[in-house]
JSON list of C-alpha atoms and ligand atoms in Angstrom, two decimals:
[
{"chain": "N", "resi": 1, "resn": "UNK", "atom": "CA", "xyz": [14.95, 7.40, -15.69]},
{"chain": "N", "resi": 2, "resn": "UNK", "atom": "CA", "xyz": [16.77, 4.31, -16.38]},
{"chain": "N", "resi": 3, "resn": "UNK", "atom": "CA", "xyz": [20.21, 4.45, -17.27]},
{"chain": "N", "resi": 4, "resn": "UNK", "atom": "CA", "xyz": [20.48, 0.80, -18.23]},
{"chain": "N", "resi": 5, "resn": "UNK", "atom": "CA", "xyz": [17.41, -1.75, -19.00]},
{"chain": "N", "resi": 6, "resn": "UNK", "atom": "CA", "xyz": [18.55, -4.65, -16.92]},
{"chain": "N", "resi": 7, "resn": "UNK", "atom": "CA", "xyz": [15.58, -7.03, -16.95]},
{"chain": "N", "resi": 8, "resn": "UNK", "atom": "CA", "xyz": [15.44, -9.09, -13.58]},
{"chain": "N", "resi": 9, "resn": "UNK", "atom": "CA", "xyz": [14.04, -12.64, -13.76]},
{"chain": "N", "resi": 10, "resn": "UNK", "atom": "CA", "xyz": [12.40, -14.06, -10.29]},
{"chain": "N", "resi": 11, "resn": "UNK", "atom": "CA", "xyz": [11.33, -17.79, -9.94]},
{"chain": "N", "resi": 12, "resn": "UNK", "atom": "CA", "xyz": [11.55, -18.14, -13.62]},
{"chain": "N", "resi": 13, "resn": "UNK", "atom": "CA", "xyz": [9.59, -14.89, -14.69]},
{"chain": "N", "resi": 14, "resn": "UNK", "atom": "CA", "xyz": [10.83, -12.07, -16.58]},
{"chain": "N", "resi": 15, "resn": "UNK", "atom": "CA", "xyz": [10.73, -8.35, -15.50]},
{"chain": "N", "resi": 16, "resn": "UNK", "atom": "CA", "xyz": [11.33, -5.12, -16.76]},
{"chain": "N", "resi": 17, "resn": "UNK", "atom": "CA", "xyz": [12.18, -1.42, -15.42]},
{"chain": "N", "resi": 18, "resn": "UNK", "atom": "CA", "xyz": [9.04, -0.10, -14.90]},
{"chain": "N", "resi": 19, "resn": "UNK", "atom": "CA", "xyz": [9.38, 2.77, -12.41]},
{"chain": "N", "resi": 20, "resn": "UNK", "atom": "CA", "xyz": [12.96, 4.15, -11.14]},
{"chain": "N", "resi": 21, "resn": "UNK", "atom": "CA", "xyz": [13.35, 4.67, -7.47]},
{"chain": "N", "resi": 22, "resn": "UNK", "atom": "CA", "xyz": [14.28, 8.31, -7.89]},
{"chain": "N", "resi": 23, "resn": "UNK", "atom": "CA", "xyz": [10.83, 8.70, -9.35]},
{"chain": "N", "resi": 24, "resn": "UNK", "atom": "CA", "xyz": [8.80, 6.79, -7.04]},
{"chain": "N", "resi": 25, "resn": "UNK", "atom": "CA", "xyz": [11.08, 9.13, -4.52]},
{"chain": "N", "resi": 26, "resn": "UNK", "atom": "CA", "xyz": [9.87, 12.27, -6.13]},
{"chain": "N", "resi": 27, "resn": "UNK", "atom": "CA", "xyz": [6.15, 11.25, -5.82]},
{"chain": "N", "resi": 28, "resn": "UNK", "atom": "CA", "xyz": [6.17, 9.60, -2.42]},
{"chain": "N", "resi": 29, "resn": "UNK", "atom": "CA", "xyz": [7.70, 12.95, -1.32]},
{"chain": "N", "resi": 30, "resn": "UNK", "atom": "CA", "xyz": [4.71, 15.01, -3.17]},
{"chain": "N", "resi": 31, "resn": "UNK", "atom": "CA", "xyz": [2.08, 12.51, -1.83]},
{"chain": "N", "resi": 32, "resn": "UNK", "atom": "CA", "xyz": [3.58, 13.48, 2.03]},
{"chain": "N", "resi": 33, "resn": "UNK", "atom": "CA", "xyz": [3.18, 16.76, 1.20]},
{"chain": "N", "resi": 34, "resn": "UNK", "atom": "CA", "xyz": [-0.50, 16.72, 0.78]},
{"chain": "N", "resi": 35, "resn": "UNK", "atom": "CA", "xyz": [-0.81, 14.81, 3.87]},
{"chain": "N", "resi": 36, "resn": "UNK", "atom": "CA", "xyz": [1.37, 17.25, 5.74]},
{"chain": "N", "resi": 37, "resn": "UNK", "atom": "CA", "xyz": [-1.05, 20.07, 4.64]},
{"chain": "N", "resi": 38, "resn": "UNK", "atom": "CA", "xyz": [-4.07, 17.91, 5.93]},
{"chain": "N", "resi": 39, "resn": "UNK", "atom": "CA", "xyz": [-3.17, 16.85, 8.72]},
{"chain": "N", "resi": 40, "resn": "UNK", "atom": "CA", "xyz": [-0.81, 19.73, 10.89]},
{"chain": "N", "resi": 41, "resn": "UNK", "atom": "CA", "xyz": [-2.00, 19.68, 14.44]},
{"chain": "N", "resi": 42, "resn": "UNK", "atom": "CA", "xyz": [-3.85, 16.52, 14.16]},
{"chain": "N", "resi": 43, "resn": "UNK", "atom": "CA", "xyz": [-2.35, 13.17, 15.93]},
{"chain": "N", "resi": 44, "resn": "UNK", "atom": "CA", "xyz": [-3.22, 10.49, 13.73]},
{"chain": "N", "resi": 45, "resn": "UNK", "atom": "CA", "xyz": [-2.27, 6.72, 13.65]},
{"chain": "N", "resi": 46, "resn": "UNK", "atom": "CA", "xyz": [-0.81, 5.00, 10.27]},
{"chain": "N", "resi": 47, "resn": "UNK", "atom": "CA", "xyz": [-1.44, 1.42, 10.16]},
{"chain": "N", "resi": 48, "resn": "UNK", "atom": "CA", "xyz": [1.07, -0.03, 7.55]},
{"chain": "N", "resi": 49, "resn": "UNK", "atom": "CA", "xyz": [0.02, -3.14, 6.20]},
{"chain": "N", "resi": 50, "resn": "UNK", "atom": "CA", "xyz": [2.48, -5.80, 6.22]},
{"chain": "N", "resi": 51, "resn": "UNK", "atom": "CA", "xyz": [4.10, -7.46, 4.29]},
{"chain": "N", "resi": 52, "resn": "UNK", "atom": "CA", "xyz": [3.93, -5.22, 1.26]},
{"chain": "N", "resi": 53, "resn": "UNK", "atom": "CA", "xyz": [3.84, -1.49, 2.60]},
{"chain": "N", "resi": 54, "resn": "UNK", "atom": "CA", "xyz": [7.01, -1.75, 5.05]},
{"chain": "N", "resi": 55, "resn": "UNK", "atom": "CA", "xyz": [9.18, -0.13, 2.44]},
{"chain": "N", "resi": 56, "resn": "UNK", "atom": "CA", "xyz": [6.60, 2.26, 1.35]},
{"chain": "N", "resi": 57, "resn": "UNK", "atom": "CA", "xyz": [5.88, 3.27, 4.99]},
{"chain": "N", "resi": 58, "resn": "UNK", "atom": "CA", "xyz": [9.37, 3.77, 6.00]},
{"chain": "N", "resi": 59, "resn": "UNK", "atom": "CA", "xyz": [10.00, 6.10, 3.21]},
{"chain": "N", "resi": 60, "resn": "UNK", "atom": "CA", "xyz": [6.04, 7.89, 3.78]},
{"chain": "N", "resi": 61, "resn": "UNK", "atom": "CA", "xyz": [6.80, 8.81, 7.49]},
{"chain": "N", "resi": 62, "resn": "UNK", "atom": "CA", "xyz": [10.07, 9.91, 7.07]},
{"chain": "N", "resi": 63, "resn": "UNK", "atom": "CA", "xyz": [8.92, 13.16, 5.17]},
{"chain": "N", "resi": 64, "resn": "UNK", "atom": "CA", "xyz": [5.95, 13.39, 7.35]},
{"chain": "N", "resi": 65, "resn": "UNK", "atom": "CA", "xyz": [5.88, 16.79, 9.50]},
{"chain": "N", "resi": 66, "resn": "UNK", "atom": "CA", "xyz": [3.39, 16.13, 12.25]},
{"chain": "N", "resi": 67, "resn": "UNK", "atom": "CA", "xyz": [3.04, 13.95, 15.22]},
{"chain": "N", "resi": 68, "resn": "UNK", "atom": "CA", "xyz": [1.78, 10.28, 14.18]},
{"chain": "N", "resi": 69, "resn": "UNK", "atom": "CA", "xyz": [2.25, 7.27, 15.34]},
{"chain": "N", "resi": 70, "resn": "UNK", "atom": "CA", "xyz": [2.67, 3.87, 13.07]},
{"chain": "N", "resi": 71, "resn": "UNK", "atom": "CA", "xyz": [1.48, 0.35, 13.63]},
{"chain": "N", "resi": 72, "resn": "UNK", "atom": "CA", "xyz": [2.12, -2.71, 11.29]},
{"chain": "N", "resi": 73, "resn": "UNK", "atom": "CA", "xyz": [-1.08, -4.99, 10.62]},
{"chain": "N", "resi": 74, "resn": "UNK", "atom": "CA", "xyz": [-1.28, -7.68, 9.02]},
{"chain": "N", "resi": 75, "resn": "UNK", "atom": "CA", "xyz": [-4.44, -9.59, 7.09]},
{"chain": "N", "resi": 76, "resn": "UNK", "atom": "CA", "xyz": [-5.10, -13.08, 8.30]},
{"chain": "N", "resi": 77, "resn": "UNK", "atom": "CA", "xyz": [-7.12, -15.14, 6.01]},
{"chain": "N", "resi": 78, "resn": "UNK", "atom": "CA", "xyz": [-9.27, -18.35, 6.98]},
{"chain": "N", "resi": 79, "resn": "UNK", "atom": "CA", "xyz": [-11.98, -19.69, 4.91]},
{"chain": "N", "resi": 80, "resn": "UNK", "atom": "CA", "xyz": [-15.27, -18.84, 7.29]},
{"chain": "N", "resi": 81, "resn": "UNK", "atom": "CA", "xyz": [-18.63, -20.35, 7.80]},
{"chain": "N", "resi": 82, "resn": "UNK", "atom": "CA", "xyz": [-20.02, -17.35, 5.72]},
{"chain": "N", "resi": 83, "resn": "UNK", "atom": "CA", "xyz": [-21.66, -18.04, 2.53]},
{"chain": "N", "resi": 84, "resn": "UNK", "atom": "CA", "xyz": [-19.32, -15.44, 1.00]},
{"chain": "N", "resi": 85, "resn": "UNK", "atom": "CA", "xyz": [-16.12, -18.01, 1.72]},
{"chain": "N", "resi": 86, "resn": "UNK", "atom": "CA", "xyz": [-13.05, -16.04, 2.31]},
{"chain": "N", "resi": 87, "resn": "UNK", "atom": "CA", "xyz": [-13.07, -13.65, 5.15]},
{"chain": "N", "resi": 88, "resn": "UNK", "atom": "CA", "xyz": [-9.81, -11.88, 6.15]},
{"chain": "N", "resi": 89, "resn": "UNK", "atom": "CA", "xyz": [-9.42, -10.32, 9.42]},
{"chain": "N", "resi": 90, "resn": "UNK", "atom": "CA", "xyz": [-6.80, -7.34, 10.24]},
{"chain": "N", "resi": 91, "resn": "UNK", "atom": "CA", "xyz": [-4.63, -8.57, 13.03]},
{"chain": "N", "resi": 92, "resn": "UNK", "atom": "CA", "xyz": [-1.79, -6.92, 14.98]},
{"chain": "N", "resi": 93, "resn": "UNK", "atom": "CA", "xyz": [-3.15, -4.09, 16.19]},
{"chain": "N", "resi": 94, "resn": "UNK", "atom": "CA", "xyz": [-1.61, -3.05, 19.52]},
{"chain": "N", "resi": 95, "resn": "UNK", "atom": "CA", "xyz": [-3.17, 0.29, 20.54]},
{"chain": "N", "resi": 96, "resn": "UNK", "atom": "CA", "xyz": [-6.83, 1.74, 20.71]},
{"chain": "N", "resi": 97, "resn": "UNK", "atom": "CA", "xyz": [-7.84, 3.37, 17.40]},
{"chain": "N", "resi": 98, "resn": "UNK", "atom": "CA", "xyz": [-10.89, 4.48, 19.13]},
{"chain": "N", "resi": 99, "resn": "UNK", "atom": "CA", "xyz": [-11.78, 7.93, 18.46]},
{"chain": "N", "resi": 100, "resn": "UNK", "atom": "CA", "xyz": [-8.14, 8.10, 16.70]},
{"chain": "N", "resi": 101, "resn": "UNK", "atom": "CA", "xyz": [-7.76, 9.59, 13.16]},
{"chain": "N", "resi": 102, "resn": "UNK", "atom": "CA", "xyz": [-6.53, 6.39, 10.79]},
{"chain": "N", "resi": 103, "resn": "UNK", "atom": "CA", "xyz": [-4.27, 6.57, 8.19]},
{"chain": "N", "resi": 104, "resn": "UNK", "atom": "CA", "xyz": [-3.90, 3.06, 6.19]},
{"chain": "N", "resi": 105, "resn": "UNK", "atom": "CA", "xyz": [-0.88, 2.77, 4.58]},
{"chain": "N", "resi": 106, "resn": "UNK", "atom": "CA", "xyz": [-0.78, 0.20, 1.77]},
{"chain": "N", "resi": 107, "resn": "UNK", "atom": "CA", "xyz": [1.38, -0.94, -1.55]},
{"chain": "N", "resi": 108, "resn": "UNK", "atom": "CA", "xyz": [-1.16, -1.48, -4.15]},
{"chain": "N", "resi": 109, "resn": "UNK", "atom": "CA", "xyz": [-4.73, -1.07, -4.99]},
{"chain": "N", "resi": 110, "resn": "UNK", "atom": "CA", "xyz": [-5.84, -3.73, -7.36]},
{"chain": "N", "resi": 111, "resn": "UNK", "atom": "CA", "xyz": [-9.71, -4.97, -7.11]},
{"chain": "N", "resi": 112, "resn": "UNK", "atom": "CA", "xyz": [-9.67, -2.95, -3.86]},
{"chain": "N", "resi": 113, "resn": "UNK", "atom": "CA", "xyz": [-11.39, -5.81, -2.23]},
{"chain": "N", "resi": 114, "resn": "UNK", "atom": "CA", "xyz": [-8.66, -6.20, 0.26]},
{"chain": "N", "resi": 115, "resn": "UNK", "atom": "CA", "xyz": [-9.04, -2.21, 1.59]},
{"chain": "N", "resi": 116, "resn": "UNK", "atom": "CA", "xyz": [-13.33, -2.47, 0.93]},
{"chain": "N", "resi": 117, "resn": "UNK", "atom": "CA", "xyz": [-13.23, -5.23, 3.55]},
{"chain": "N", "resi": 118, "resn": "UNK", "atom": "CA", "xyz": [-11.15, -3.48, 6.02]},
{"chain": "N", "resi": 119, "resn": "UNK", "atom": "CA", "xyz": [-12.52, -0.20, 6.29]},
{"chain": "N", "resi": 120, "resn": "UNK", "atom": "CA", "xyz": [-15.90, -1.41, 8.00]},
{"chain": "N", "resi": 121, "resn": "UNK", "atom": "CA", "xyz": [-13.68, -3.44, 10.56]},
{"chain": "N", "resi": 122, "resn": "UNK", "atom": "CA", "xyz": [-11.82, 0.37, 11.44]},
{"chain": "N", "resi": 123, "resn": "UNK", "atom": "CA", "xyz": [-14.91, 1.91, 11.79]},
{"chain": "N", "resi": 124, "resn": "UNK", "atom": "CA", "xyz": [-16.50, -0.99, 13.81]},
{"chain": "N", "resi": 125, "resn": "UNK", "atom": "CA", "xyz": [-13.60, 0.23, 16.27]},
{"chain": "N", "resi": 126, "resn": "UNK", "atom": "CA", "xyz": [-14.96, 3.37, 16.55]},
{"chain": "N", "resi": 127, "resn": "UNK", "atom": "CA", "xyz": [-12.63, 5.82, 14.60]},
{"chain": "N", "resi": 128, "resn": "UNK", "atom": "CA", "xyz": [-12.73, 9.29, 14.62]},
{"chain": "N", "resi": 129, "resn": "UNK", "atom": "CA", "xyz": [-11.45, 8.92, 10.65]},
{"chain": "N", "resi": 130, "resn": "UNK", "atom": "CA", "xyz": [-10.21, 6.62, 8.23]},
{"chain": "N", "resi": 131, "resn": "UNK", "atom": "CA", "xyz": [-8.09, 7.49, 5.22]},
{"chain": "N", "resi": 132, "resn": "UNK", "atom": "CA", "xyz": [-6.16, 5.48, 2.59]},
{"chain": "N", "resi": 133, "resn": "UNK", "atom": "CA", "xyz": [-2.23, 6.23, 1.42]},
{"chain": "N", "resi": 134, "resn": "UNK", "atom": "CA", "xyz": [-1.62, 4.10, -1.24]},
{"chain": "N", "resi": 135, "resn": "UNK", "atom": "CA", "xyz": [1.22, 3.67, -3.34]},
{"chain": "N", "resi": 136, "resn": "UNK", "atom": "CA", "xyz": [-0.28, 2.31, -6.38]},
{"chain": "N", "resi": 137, "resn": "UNK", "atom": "CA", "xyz": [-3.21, 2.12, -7.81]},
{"chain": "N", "resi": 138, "resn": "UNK", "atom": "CA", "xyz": [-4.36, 0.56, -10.66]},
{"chain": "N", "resi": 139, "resn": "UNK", "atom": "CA", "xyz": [-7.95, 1.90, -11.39]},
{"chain": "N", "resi": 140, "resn": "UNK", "atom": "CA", "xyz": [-8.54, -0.30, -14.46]},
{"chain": "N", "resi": 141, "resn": "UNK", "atom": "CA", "xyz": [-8.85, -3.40, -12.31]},
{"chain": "N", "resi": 142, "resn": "UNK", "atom": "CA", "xyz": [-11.08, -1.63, -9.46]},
{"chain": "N", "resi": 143, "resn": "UNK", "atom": "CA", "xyz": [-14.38, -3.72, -9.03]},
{"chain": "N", "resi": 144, "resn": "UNK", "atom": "CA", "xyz": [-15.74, -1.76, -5.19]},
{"chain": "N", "resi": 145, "resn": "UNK", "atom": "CA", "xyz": [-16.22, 1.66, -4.80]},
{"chain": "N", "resi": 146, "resn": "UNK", "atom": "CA", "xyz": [-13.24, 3.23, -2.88]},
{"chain": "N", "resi": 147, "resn": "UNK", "atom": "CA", "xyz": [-12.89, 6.47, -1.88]},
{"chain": "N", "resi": 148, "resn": "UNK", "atom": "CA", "xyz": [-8.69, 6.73, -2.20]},
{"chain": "N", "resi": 149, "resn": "UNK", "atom": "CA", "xyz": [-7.65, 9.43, -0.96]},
{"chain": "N", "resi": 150, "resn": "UNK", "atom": "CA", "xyz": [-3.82, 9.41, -1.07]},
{"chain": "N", "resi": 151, "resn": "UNK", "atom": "CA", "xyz": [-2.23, 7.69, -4.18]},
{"chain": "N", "resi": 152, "resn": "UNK", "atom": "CA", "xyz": [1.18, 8.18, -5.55]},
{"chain": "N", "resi": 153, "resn": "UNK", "atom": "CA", "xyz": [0.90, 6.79, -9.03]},
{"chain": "N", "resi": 154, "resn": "UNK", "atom": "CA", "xyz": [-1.52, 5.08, -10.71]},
{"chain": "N", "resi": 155, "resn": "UNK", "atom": "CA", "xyz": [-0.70, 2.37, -13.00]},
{"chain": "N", "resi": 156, "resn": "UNK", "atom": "CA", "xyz": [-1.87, 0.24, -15.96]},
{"chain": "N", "resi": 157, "resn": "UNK", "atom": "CA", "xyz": [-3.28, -3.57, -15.14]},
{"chain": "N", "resi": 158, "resn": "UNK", "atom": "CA", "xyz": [-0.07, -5.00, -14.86]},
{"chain": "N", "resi": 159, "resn": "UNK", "atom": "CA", "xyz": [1.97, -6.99, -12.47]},
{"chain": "N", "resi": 160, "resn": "UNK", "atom": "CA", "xyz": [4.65, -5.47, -10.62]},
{"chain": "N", "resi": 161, "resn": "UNK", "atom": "CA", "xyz": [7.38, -6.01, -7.66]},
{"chain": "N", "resi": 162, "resn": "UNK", "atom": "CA", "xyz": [9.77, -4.34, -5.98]},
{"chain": "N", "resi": 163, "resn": "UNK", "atom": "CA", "xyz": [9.55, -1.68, -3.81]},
{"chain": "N", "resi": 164, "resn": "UNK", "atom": "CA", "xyz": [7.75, -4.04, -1.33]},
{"chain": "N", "resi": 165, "resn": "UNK", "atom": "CA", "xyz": [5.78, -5.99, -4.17]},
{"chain": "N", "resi": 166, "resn": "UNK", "atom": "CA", "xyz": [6.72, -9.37, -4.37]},
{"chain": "N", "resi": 167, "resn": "UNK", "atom": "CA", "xyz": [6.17, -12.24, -6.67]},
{"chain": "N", "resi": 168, "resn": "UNK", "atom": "CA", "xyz": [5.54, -15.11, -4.84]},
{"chain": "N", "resi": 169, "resn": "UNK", "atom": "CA", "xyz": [7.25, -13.81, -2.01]},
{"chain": "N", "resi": 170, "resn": "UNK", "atom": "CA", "xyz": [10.13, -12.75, -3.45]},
{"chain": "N", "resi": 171, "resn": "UNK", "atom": "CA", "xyz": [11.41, -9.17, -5.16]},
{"chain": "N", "resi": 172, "resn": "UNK", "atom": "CA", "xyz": [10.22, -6.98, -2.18]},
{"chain": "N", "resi": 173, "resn": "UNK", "atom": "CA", "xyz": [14.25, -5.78, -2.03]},
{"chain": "N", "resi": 174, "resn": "UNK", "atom": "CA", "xyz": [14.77, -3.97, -5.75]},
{"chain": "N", "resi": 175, "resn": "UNK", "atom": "CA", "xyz": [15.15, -0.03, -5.11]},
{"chain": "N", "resi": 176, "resn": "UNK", "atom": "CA", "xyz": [13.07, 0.20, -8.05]},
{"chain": "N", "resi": 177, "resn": "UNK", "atom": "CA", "xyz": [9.72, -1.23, -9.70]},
{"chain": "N", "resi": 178, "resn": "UNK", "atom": "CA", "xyz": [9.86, -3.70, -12.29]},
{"chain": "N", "resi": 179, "resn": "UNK", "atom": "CA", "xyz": [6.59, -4.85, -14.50]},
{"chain": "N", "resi": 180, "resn": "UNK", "atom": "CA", "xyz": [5.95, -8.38, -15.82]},
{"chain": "N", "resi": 181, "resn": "UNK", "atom": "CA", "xyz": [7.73, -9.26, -19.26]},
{"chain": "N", "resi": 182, "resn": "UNK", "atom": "CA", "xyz": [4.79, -10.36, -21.45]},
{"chain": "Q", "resi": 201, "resn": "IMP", "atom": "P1", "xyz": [-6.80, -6.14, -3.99]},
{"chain": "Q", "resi": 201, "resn": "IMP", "atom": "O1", "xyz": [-7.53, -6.63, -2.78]},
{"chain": "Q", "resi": 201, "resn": "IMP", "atom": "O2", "xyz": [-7.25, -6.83, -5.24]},
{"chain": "Q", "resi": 201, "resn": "IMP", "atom": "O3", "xyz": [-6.86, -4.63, -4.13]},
{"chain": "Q", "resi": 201, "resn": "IMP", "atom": "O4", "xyz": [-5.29, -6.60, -3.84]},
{"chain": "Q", "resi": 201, "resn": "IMP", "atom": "C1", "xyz": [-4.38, -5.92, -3.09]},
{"chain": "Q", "resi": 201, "resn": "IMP", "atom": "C2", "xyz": [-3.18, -6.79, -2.76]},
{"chain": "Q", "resi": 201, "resn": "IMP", "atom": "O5", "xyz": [-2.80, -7.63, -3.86]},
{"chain": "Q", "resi": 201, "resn": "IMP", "atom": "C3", "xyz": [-1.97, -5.93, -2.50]},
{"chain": "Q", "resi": 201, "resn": "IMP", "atom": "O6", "xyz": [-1.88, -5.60, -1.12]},
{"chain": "Q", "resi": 201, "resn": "IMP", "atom": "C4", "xyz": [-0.83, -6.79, -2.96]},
{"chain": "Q", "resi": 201, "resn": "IMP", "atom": "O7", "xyz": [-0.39, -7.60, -1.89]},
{"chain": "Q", "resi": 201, "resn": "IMP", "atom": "C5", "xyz": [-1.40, -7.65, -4.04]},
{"chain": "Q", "resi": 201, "resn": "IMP", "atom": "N1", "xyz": [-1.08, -7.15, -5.39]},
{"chain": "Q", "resi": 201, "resn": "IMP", "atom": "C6", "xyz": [-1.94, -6.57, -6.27]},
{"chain": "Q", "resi": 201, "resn": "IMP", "atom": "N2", "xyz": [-1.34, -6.25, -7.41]},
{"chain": "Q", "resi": 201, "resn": "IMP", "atom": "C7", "xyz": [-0.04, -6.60, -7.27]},
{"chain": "Q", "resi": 201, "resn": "IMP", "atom": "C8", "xyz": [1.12, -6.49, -8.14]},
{"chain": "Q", "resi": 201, "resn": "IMP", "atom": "O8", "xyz": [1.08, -6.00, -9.29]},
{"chain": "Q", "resi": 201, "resn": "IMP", "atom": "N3", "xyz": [2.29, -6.96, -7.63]},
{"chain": "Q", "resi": 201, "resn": "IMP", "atom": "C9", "xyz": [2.40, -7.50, -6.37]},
{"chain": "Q", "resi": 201, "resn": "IMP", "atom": "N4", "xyz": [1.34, -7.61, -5.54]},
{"chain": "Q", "resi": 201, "resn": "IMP", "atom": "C10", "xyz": [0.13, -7.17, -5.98]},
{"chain": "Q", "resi": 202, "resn": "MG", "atom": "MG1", "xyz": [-0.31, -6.00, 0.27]}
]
């Protein structure tokens, strides 16, 4: 826990200790567990998405017992012709993830519009599987249907940085997570 209660302000806004980095250690180790038990003997591929997972990922593999390799991804967004407006395309991908087991690695659930749209674009490449490892998730704001199956910690509808998480591009750097002063 906390020793101290150090708020942090970024750009102006207020934070709070939210979640201390030796428990977010404790449950990224538990969550590698799991995926240790699923996937000995398998050779899958992680694709971390950047910016927000690097910190995540690096800690993730790091307990991870089988053979993997990781990619970093990225989401470029462009306003399309489509009636639906906003389309975002993955981008960065060096390697063939045909026929390839997929592990996503991500920061943070929140509508889960970001991971509904990508999925479709991983199987479109013809993968053998496709799992999510998420850090947080915060199941309160969840408006698809996602099937999640890794999450460390799920969390009320509040916004965070650190660990990764920025605010307006800033925070990723704090060993620990910090929620929004209200
Ligand atoms: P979604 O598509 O609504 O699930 O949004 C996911 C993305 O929003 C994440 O990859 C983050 O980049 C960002 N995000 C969502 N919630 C937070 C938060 O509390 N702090 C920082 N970034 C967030
Ligand atoms: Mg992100």
């Amino acid at each position: 826990m906390f020793t101290h209660t150090s708020m942090i302000t970024i750009k102006g806004k207020q934070f709070e200790p939210f979640i201390h980095h030796g428990q977010i250690a404790e449950k990224v180790a538990a969550l590698a567990e799991r995926i240790n038990a699923d996937y000995a003997g398998k050779n899958p591929i992680l694709i971390a998405i950047l910016n927000g997972a690097f910190i995540f990922a690096a800690d993730l593999v790091r307990h991870l017992t089988f053979d993997h390799e990781i990619q970093f991804a990225k989401f470029s967004s462009y306003q399309g012709m489509d009636t639906t407006g906003k389309l975002t395309e993955l981008i960065g991908l060096s390697s063939d993830i045909k026929d390839r087991d997929v592990i996503v690695v991500e920061d943070i659930i929140d509508t889960g519009t970001t991971m509904y749209n990508l999925l479709p674009q991983l199987k479109e490449k013809g993968v053998k599987s496709v799992e999510i490892a998420v850090l947080l998730m915060k199941p309160g704001k969840l408006k698809v249907p996602l099937d999640v199956k890794y999450c460390a910690m799920e969390i009320p509808n509040e916004f965070i940085v650190g660990y990764g998480l920025d605010y307006d591009g800033v925070g990723r750097n704090y060993k620990s997570i910090y929620v929004v002063k209200e």
